[in-house]
CSV table of C-alpha atoms in Angstrom, one decimal:
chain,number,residue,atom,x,y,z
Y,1,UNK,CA,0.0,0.0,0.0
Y,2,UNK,CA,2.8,2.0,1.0
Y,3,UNK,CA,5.1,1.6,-1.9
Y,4,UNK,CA,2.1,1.9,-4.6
Y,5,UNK,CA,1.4,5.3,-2.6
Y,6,UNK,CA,5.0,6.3,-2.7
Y,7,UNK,CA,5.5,5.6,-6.9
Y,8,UNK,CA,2.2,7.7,-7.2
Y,9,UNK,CA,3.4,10.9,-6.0
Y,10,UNK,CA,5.0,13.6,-8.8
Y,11,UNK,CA,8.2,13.8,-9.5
Y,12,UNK,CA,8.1,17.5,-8.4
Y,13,UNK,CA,7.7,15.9,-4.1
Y,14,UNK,CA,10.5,13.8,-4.7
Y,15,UNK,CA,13.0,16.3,-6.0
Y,16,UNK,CA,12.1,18.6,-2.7
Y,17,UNK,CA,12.6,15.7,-1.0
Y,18,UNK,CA,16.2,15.2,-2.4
Y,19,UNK,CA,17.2,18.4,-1.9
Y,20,UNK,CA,16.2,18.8,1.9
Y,21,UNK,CA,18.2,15.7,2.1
Y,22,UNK,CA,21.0,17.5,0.8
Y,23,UNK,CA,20.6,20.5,2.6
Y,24,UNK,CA,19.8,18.3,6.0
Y,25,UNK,CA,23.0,16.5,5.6
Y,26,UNK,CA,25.0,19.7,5.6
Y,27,UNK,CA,23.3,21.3,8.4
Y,28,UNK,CA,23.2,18.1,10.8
Y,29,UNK,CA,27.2,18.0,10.3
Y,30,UNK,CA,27.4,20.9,12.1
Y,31,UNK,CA,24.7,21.0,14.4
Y,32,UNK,CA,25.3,18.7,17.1
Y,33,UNK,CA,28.6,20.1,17.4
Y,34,UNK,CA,27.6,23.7,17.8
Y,35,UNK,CA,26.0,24.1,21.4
Y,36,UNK,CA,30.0,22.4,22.4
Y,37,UNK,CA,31.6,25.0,20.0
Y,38,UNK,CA,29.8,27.7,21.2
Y,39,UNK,CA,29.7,26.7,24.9
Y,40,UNK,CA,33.1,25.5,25.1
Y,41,UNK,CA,35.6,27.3,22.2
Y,42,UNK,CA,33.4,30.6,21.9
Y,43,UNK,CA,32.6,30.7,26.2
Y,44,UNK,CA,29.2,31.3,26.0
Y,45,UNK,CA,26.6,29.7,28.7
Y,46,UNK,CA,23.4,27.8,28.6
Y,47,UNK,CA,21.2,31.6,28.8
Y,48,UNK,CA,23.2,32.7,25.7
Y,49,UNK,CA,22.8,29.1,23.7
Y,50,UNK,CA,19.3,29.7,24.6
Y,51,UNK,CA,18.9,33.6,23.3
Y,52,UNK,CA,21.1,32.6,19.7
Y,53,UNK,CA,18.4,29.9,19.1
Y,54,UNK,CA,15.5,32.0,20.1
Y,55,UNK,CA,16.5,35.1,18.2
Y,56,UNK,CA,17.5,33.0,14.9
Y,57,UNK,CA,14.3,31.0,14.9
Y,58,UNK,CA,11.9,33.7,16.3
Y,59,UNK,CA,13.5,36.6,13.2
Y,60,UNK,CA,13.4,33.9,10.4
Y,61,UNK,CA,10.1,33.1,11.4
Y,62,UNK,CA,8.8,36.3,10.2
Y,63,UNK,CA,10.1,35.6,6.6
Y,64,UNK,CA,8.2,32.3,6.7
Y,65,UNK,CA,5.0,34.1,6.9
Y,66,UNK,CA,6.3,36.9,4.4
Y,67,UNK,CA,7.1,34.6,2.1
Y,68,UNK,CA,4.3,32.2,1.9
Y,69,UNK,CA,1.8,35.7,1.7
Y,70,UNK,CA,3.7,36.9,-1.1
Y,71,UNK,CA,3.0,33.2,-2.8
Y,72,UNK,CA,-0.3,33.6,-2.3
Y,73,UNK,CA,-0.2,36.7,-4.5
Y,74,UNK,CA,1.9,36.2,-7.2
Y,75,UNK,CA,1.7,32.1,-7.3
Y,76,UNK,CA,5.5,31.9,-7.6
Y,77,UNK,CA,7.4,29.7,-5.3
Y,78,UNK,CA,10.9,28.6,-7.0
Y,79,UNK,CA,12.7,32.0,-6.6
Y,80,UNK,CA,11.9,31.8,-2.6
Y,81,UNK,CA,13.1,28.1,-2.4
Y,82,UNK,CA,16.5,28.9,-4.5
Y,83,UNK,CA,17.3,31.9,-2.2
Y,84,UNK,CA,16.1,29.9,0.8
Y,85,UNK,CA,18.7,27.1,0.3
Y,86,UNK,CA,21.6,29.3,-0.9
Y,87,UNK,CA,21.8,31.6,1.7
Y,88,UNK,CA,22.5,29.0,4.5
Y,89,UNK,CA,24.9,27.1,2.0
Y,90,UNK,CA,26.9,30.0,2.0
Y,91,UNK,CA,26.8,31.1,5.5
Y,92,UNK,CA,27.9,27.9,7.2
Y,93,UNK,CA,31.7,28.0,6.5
Y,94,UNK,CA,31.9,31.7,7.6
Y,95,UNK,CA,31.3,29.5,11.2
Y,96,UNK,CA,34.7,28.1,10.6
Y,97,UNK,CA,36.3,31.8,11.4
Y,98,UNK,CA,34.3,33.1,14.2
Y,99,UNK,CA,35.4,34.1,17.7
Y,100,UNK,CA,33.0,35.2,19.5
Y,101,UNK,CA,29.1,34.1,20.6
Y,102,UNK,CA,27.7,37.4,18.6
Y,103,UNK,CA,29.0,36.3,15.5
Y,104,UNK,CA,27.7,32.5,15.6
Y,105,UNK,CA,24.6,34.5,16.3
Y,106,UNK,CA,24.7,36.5,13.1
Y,107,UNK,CA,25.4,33.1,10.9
Y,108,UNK,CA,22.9,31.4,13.1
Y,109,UNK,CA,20.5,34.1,12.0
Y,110,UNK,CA,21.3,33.6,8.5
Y,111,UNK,CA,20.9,29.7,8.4
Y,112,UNK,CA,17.4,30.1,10.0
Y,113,UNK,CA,16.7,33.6,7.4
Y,114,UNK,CA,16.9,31.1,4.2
Y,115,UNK,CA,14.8,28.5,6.0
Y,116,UNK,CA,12.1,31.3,6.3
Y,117,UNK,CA,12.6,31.9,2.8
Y,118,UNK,CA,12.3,28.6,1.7
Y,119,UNK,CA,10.0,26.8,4.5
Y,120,UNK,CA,6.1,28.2,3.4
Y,121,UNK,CA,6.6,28.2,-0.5
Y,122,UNK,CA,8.5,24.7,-0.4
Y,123,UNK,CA,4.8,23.5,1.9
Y,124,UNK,CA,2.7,25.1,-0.7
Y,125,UNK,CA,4.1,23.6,-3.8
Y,126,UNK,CA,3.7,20.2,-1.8
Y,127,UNK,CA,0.2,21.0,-1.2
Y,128,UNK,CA,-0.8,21.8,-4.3
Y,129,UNK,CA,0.8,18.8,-6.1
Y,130,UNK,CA,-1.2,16.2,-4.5
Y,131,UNK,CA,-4.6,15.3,-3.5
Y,132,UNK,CA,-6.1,15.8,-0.3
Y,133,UNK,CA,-6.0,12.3,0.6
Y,134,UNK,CA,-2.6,12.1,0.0
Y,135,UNK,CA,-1.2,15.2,1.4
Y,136,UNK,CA,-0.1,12.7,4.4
Y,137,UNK,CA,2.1,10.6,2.4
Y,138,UNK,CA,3.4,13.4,0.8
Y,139,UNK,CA,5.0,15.3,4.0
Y,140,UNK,CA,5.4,12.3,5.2
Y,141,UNK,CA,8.3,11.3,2.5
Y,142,UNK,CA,9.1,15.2,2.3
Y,143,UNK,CA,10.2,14.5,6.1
Y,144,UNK,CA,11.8,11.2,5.9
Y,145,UNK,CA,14.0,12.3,3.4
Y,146,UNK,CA,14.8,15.2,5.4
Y,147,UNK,CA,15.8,13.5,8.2
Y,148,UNK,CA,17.9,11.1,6.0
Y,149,UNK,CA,19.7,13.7,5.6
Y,150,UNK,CA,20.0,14.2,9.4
Y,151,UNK,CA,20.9,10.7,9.8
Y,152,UNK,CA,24.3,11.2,6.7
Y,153,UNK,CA,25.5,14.4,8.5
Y,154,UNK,CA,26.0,13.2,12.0
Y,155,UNK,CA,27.5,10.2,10.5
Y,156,UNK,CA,29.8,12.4,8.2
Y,157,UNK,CA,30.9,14.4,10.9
Y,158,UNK,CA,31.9,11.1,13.3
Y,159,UNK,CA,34.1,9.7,10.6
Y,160,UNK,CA,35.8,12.8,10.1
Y,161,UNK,CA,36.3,13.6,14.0
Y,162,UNK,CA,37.3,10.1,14.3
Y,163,UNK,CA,39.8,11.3,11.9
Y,164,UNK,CA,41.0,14.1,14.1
Y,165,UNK,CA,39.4,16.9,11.7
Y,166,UNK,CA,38.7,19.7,13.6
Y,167,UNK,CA,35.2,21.2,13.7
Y,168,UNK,CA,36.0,24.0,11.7
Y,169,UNK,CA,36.9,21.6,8.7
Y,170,UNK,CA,33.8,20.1,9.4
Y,171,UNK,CA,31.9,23.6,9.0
Y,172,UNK,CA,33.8,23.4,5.7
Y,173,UNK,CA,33.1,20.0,4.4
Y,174,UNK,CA,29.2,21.4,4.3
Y,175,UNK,CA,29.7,23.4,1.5
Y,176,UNK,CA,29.7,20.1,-0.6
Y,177,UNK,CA,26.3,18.5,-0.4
Y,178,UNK,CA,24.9,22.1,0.0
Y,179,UNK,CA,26.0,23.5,-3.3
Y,180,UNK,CA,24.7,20.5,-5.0
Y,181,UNK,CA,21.1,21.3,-3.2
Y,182,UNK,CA,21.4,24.7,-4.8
Y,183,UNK,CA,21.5,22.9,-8.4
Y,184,UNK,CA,18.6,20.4,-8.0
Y,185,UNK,CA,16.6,23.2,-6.5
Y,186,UNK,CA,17.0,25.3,-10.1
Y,187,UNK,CA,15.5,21.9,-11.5
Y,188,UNK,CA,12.1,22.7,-9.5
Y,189,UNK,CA,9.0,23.2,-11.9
Y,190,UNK,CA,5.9,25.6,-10.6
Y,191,UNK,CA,2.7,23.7,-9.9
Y,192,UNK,CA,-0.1,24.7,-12.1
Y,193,UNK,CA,-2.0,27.8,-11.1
Y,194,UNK,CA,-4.9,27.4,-9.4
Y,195,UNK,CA,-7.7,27.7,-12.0
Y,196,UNK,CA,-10.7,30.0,-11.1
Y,197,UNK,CA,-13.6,31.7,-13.0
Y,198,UNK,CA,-13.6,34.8,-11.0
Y,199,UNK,CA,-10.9,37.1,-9.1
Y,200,UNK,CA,-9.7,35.5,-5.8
Y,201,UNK,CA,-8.9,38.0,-3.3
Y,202,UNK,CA,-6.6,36.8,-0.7
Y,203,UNK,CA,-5.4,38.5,2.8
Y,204,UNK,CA,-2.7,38.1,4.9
Y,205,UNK,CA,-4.6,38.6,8.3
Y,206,UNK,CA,-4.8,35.5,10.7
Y,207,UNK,CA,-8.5,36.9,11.2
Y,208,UNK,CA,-9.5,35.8,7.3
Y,209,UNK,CA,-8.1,32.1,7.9
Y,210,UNK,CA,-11.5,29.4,9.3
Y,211,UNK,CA,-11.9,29.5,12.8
Y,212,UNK,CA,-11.0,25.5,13.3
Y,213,UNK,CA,-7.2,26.6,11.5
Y,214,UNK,CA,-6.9,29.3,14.3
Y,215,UNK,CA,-8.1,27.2,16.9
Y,216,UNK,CA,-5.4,24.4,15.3
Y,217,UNK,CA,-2.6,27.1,15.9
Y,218,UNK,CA,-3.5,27.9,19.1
Y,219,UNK,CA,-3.2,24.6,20.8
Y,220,UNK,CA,0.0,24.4,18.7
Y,221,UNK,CA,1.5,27.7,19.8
Y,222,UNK,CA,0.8,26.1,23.6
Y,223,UNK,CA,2.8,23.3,22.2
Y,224,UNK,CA,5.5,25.5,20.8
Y,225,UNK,CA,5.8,27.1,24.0
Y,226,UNK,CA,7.2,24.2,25.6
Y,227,UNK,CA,9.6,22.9,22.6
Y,228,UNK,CA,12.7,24.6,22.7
Y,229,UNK,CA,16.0,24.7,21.0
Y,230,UNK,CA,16.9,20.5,20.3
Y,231,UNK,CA,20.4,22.2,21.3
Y,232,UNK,CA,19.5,21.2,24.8
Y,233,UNK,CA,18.8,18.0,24.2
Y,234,UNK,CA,22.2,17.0,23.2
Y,235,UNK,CA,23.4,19.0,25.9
Y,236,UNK,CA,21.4,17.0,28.9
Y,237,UNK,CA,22.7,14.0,26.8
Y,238,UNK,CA,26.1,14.7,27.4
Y,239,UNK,CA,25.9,15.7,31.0
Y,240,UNK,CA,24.3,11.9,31.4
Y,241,UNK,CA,27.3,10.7,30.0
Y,242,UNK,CA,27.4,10.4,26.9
Y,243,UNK,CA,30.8,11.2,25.1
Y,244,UNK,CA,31.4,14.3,23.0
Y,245,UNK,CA,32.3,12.6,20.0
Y,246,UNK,CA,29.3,10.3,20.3
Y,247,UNK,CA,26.7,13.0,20.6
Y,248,UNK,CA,26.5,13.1,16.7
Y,249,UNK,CA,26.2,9.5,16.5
Y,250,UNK,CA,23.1,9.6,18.8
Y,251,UNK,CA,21.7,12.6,16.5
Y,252,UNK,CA,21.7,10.5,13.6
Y,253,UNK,CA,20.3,7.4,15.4
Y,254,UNK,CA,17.4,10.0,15.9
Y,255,UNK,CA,17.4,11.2,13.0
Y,256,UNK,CA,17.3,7.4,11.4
Y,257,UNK,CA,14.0,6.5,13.4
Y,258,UNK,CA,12.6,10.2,12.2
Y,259,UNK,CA,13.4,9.1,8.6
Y,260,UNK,CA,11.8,5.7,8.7
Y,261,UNK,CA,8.6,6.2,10.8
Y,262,UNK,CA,7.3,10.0,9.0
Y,263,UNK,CA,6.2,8.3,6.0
Y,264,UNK,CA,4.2,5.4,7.3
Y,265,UNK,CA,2.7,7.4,10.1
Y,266,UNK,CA,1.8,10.1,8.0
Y,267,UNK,CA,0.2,8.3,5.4
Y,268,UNK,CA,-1.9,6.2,8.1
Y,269,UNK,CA,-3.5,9.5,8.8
Y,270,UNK,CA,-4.4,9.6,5.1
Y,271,UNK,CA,-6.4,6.4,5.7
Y,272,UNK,CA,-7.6,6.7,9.5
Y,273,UNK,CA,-8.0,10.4,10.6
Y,274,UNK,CA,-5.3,13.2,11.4
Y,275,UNK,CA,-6.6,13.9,15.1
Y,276,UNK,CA,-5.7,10.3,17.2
Y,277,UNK,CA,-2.5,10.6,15.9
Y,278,UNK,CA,-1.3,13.5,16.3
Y,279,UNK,CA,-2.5,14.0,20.0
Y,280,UNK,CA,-1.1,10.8,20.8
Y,281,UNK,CA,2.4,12.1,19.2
Y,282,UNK,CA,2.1,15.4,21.5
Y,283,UNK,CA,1.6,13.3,24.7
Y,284,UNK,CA,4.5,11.2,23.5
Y,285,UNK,CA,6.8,14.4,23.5
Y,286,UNK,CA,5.5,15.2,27.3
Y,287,UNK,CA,6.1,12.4,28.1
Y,288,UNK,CA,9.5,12.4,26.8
Y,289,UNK,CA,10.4,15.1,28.6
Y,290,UNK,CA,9.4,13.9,32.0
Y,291,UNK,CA,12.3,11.1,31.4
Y,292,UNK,CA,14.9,13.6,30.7
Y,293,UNK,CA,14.1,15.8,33.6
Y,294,UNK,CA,14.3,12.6,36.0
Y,295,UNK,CA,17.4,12.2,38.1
Y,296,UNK,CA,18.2,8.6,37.7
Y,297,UNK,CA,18.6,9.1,33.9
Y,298,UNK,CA,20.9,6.9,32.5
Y,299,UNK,CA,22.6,6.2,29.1
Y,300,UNK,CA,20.4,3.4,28.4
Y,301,UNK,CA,16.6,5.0,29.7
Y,302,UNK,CA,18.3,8.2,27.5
Y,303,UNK,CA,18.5,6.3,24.4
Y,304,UNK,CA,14.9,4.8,25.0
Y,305,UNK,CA,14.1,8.6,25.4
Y,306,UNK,CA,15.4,9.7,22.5
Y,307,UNK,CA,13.8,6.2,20.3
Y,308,UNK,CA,10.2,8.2,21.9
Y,309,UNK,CA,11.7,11.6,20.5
Y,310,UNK,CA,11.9,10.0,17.1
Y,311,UNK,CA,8.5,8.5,17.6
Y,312,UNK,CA,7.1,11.6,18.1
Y,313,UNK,CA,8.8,13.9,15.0
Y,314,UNK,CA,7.8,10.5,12.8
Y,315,UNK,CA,4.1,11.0,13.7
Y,316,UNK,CA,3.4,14.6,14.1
Y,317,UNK,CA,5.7,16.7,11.6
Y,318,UNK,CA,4.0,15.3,8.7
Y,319,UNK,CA,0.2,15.2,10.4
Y,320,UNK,CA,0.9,18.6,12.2
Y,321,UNK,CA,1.4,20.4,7.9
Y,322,UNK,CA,-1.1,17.7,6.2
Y,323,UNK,CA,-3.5,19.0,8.6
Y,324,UNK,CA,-2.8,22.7,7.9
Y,325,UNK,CA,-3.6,22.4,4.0
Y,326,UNK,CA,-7.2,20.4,5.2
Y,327,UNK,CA,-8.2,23.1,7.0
Y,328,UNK,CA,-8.1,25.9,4.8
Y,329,UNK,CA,-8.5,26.4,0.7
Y,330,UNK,CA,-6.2,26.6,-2.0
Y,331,UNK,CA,-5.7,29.8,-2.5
Y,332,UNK,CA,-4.6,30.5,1.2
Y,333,UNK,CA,-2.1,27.7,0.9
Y,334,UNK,CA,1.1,29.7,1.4
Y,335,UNK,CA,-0.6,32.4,3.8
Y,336,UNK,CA,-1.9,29.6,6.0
Y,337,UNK,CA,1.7,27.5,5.9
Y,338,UNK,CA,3.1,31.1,6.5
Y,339,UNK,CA,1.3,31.7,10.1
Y,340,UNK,CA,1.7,27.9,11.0
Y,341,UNK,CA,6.1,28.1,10.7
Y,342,UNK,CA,5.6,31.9,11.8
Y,343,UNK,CA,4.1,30.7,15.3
Y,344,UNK,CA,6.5,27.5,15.1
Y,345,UNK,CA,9.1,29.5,15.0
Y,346,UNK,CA,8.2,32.6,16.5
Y,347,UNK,CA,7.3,31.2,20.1
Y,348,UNK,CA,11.0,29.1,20.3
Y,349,UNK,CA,12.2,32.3,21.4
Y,350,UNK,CA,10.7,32.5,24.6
Y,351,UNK,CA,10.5,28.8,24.7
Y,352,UNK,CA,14.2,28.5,24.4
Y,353,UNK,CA,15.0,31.5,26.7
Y,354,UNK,CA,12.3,29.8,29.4
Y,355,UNK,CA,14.5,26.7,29.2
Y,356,UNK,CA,17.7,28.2,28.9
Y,357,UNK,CA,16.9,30.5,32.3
Y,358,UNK,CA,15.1,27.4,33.9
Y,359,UNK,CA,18.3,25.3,33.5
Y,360,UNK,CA,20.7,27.5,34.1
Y,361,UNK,CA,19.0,29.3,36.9
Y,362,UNK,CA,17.5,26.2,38.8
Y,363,UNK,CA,18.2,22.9,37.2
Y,364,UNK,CA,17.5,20.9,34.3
Y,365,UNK,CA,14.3,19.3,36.1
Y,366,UNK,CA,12.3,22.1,36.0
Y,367,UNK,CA,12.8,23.2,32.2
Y,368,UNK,CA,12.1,19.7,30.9
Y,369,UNK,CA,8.8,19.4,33.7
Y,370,UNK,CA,8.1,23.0,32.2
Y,371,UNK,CA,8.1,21.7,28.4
Y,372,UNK,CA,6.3,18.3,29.9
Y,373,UNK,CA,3.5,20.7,31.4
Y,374,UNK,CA,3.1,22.4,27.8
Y,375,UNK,CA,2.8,19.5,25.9
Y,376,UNK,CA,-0.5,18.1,28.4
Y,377,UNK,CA,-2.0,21.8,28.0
Y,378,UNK,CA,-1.7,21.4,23.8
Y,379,UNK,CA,-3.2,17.9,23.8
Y,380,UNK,CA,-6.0,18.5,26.0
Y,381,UNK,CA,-6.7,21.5,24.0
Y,382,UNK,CA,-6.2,20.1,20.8
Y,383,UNK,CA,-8.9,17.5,21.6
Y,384,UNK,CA,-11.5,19.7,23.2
Y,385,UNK,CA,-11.4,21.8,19.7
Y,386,UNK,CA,-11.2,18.7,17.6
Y,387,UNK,CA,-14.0,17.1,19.1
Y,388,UNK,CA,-16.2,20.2,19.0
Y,389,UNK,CA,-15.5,20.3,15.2
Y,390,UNK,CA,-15.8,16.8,14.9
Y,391,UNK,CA,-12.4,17.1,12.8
Y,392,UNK,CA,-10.9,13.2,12.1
């Protein structure tokens, strides 16, 4: 069922799909490595980790709602997704001269700007190249293929430290699998415009959206809330015990589980209903973080954490965007993807700067309880609004 899905779907998803597998395998080379590099070579503390995440993702977040409005306009995506995966590709080796936390913030910023770019117009032409019943499947493989590519770049980056290259020749190996995503994304082909016999007027307020979208958004800003920089993750992994040069090795076991669950999960919701699912994936993240703010955490019940973590991202990242094109028409594709990254996006900056003070300030108990407390609020929200919709 799977397979005959899968050999259905337009050439146009799988060539996204290749390139965020590109692009993923050059960011996840250096991103395990960079709370250590910025921590330990640049001197910066958990707060300051905290605010460089928060600040990147919240800023970028703006373009992701600027750019899937302007889609909505002028039904052009490809000039958004070039930019958006250029920009990055270029900025990540500037990471191999740095010295100091305020200029890993400004490439941070940079990395995060061309996702914003790319993120809402990349979701829209994904949308429109499918049918609604199989807009699971779809994001599904879009994010199994991306987190392929967060499988290769961990793995990369272990053979080349076990190799003694330093991490600033690692920030410089990424130049090579992102240049070729900058190619393949020049290969991308418009979807065909949305045919309609009279003038669409379209507006980028959150007030012209359905009701049932906003309510969607609000029990996933609670959610947001309480999911903060992954950058803290690896860094309550190493505290446990696990090994420096490990801690990419355990990303891409992660990312592995992320890459082989998103597409059958997602495209069960195709079949059964969006809503089971997905609540069950937010309690699974709650309840992920009530392990990891435990003190008799240990390597093994951390990597059983983490095999939840994966779990969860398999299940909901597809779902969570599949869910956002159901709920609101065509023409509002990119606006509607636009104010779904925007308050993804947008809320990790108080998210991560909650965490990073809660950690930093107390101990890591009480910012993983806090992010355990956030994900029970968005479920139990989430269901009460499903239910009163009757949404599946």
């Amino acid at each position: 069922m799977i397979i005959k899905s899968l050999s259905s779907l337009p050439k146009t998803v799988w060539l996204i799909g290749f390139i965020s597998l590109l692009n993923d395998s050059a960011s996840e080379m250096i991103y395990p490595l960079l709370p250590f590099y910025i921590v330990s070579v640049l001197g910066a503390g958990p707060k300051i980790l905290g605010l460089i995440e928060g600040i990147a993702e919240a800023t970028a977040s703006l373009f992701k709602l600027l750019s899937g409005i302007i889609v909505d306009r002028t039904k052009k995506s490809k000039i958004f997704i070039i930019i958006g995966y250029a920009v990055p590709s270029i900025g990540r080796p500037i990471l191999s001269i740095i010295t100091s936390w305020h200029a890993a913030l400004f490439i941070r910023f940079f990395d995060r700007l061309g996702k914003g770019l790319r993120t809402s117009p990349r979701d829209a032409i994904l949308a429109l190249s499918v049918p609604e019943n199989k807009r699971g499947i779809t994001f599904g493989l879009h994010r199994s293929l991306d987190n392929l590519g967060a499988f290769v770049g961990p793995i990369v980056a272990t053979i080349l430290l076990s190799y003694h290259f330093s991490l600033k020749d690692i920030f410089l190996f990424a130049i090579i699998p992102g240049f070729i995503a900058i190619i393949l994304t020049l290969q991308i082909k418009e979807p065909e415009k949305i045919i309609t016999t009279h003038h669409v007027k379209t507006s980028w307020r959150l007030s012209s959206l359905p009701s049932n979208f906003k309510q969607y958004l609000f029990s996933y800003a609670l959610l947001s809330l309480g999911n903060s920089s992954d950058l803290f993750i690896l860094l309550r992994a190493k505290e446990i015990g696990i090994a420096e040069q490990y801690i990419p090795l355990l990303w891409a076991f992660l990312s592995l589980i992320i890459s082989v669950l998103s597409t059958p999960l997602s495209g069960l919701s195709d079949r059964i209903g969006r809503k089971t699912l997905l609540i069950s994936s937010w309690l699974i993240y709650g309840l992920f973080n009530l392990l990891l703010a435990q003190h008799f955490v240990h390597v093994s019940l951390l990597i059983f954490s983490f095999i939840l973590y994966g779990v969860y991202k398999g299940m909901s990242e597809g779902i969570e965007k599949a869910l956002v094109a159901d709920l609101v028409d065509k023409n509002h594709f990119g606006t509607a993807f636009g104010w779904f990254n925007l308050i993804g996006g947008l809320f990790l900056l108080p998210a991560s700067f909650i965490f990073g003070w809660l950690y930093q300030t107390y101990n890591y108990s009480y910012a993983f309880l806090f992010s355990s407390c956030c994900c029970l609020m968005a479920s139990c929200y989430a269901w009460i609004n499903f239910h009163r919709t009757k949404l599946s």
